Coordinates of C-alpha atoms in Angstrom, one line a residue:
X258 CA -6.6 6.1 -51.9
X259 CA -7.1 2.8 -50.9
X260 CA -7.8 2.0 -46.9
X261 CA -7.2 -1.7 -45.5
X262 CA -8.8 -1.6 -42.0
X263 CA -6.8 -5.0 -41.2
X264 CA -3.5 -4.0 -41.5
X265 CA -4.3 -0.2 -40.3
X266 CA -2.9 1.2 -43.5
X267 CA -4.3 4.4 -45.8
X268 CA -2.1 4.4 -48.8
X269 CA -2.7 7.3 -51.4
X270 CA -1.3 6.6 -55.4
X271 CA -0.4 9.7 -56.9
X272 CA -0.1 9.7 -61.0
X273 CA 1.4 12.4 -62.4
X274 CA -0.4 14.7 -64.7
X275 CA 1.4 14.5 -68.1
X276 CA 2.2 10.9 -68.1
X277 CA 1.3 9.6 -71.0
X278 CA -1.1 6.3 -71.6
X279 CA -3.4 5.0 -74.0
X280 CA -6.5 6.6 -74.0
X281 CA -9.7 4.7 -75.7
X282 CA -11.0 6.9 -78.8
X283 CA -8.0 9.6 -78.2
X284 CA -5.1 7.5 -78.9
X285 CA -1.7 8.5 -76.9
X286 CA -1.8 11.4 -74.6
X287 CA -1.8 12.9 -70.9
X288 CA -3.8 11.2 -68.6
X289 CA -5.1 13.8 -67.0
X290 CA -6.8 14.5 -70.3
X291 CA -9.3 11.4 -69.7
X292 CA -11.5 13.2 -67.6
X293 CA -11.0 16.7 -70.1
X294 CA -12.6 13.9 -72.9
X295 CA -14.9 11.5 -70.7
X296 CA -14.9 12.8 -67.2
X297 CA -15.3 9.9 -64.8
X298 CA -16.1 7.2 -66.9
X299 CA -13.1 7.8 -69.3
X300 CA -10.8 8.5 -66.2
X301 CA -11.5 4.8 -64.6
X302 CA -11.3 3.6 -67.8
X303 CA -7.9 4.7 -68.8
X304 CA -6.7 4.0 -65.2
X305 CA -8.1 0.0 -65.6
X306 CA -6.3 -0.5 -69.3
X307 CA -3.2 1.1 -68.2
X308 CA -2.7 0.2 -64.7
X309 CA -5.1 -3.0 -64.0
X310 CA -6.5 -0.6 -61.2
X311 CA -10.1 -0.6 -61.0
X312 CA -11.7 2.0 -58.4
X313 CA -14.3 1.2 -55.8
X314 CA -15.8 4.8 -56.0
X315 CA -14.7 8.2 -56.8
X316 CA -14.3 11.7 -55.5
X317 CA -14.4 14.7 -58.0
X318 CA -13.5 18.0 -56.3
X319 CA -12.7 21.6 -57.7
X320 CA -10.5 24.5 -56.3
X321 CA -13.1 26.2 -54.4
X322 CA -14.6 23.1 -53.3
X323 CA -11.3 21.8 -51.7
X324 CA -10.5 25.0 -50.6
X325 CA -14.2 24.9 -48.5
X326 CA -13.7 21.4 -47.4
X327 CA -10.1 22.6 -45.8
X328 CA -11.6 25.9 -43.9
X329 CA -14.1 23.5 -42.8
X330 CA -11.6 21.9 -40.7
X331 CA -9.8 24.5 -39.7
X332 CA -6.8 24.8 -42.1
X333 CA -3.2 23.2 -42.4
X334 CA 0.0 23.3 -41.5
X335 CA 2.8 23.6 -44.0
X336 CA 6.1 24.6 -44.0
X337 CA 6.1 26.9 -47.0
X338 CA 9.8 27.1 -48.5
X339 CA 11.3 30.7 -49.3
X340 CA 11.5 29.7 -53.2
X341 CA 7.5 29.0 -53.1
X342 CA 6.0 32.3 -51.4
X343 CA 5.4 34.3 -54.3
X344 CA 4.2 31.6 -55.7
X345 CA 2.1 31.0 -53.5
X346 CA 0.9 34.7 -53.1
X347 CA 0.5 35.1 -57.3
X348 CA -2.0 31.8 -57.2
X349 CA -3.4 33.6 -54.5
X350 CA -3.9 37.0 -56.5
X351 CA -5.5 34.6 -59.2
X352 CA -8.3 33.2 -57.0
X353 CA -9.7 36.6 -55.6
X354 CA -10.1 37.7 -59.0
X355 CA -12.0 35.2 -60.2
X356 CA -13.6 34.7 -56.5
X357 CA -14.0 37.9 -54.5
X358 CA -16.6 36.2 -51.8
X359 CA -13.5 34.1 -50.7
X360 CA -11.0 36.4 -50.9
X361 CA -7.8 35.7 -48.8
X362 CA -4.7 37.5 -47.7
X363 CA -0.9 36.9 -48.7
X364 CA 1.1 34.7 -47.5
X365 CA 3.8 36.9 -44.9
X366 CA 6.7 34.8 -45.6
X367 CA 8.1 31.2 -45.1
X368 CA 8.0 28.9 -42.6
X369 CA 5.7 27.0 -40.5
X370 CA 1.8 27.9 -40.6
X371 CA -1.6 27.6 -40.6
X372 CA -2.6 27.8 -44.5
X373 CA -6.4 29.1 -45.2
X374 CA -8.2 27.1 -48.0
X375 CA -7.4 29.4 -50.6
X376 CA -3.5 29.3 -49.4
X377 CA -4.0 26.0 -49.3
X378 CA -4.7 25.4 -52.9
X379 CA -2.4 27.5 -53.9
X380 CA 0.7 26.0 -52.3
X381 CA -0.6 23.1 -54.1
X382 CA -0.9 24.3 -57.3
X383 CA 2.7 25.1 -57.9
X384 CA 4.7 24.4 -60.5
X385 CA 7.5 26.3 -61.2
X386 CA 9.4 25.6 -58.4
X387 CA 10.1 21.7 -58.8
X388 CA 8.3 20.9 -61.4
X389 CA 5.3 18.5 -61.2
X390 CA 6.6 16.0 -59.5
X391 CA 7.2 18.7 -56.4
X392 CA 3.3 19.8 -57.0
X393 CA 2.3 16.1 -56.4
X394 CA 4.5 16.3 -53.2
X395 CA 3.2 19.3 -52.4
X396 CA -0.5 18.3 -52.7
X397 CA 0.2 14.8 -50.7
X398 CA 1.5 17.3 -48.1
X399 CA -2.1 18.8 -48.2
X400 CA -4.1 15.9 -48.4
X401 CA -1.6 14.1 -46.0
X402 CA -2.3 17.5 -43.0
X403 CA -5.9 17.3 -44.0
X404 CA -6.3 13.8 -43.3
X405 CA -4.8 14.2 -39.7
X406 CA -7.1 17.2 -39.1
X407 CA -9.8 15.1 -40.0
X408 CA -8.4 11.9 -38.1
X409 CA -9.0 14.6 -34.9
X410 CA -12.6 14.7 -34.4
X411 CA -14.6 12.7 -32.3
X412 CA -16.6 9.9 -33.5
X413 CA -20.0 11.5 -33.0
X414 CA -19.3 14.1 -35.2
X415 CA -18.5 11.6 -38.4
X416 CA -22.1 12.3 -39.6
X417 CA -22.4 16.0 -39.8
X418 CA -19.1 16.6 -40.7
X419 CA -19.1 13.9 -44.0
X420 CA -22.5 16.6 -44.1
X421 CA -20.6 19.4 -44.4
X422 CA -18.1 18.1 -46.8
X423 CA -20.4 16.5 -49.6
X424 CA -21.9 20.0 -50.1
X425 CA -18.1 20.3 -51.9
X426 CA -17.6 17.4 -53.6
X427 CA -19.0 14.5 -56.7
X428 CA -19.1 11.2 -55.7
X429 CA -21.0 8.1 -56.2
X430 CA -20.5 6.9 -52.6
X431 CA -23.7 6.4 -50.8
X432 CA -24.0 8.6 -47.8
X433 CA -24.5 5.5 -45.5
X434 CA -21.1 4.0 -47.1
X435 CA -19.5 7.1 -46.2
X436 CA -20.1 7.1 -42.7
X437 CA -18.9 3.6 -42.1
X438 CA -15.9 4.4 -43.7
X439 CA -14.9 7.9 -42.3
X440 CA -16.1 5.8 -38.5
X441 CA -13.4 3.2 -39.4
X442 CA -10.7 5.0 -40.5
X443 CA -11.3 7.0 -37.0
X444 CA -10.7 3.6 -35.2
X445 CA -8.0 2.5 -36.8
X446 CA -4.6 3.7 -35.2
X447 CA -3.1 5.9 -38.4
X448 CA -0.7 8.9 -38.1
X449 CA 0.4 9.7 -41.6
X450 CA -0.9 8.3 -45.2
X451 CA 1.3 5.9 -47.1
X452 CA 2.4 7.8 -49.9
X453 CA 3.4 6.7 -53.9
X454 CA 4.1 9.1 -56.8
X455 CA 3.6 7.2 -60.3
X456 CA 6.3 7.0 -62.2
X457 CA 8.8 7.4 -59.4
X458 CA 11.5 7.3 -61.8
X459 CA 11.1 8.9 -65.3
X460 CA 12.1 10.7 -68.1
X461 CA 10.6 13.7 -69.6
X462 CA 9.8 13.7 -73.0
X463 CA 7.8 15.3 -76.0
X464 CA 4.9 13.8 -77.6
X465 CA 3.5 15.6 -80.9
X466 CA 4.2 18.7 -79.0
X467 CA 3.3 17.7 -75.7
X468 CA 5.6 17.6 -72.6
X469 CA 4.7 14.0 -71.4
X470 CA 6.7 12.0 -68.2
X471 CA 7.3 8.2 -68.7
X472 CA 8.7 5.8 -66.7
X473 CA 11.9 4.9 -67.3
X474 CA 11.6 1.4 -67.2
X475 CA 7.9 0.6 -67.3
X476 CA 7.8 -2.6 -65.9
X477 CA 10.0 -1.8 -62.8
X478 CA 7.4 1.1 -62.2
X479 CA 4.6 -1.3 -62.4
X480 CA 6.1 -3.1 -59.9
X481 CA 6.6 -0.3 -57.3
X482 CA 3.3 0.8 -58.2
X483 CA 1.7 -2.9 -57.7
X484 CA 3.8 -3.9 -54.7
X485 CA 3.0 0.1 -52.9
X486 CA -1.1 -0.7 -53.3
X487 CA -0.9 -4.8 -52.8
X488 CA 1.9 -5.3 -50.2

């Protein structure tokens, strides 16, 4: 996510999960595997040798900890598709059982409508209908909702609110740091988030038994991914 208070723009760089890179000490292999082998560290690492992108700070969140962060602002609205209810419903199903404090209802159909945390994260976690380049879509959507919900409150509540919402979250921005950021991107005149999917155009492949997604032409991703973050 990167915000530029001078030009009023939130951009937010999506990679796709089985994309494959170069991973130091694990040779070839899905990045979202970094973080399975070196959490953070590893993850920033593989993102700076294979990208030239070099994070200011980080955010690690889990299901239930997004799913708290979005009650906390009162939910989202998404326009759940037909094709995407029951799967939407099954992840449901799977998250009371492993979580019956937060249990949540069914979804009652498609359409237009306030999504719960738990619905919330599970519309995002689908897969089958799209593949995972609809998931990423699909969580952008989320984040996209859940940054306008949060671009709603008033100034004075920045504080207590960015309270509330590192109860749910592993960061290593400093509180202080946090504030001024969350109070500028409330002054700066933003609707929507700018939004990128890495590799925008790829082929899916097999590596030693993997599913993997690479671009199809790697330099004329770069590019798009560059120009998205830089222009």
């Amino acid at each position: 996510l990167r915000i530029d208070t001078n030009t009023n723009e939130i951009k937010l760089a999506s990679f796709m999960r089985d994309t494959l890179v170069q991973i130091e000490g694990h040779d070839k292999n899905r990045i979202n595997t970094a973080y399975h082998f070196g959490s953070i560290e590893l993850t920033n690492l593989t993102l700076e040798s294979n990208f030239g992108i070099t994070p200011d700070y980080y955010v690690v969140v889990n299901f239930y900890g997004m799913e708290d962060i979005i009650n906390a602002l009162g939910g989202v609205d998404i326009d759940v598709q037909s094709n995407e209810v029951k799967y939407v419903n099954g992840s449901v199903d799977e998250l009371n059982s492993i979580d019956n404090d937060g249990k949540s209802a069914h979804i009652s159909g498609s359409g237009m409508q306030r999504l719960n945390g738990r619905q919330a994260v599970a519309y995002m976690r689908i897969r089958k209908v799209g593949g995972d380049a609809a998931r990423v879509k699909r969580q952008q959507t989320v984040l996209n909702e859940l940054f306008k919900e949060a671009a709603s409150i008033d100034l004075s509540q920045v504080p207590s609110m960015i309270g509330v919402l590192t109860d749910y979250v592993r960061t290593d921005i400093p509180l202080g740091e946090m504030v001024n950021i969350g109070t500028a991107v409330l002054k700066m005149d933003v609707s929507e988030l700018q939004r990128f999917t890495y590799p925008d155009k790829y082929d899916i492949g097999n590596y030693k038994g993997m599913s993997i997604v690479q671009p199809a032409n790697y330099e004329e991703e770069m590019d798009k991914l560059v120009n998205f973050l830089e222009s």
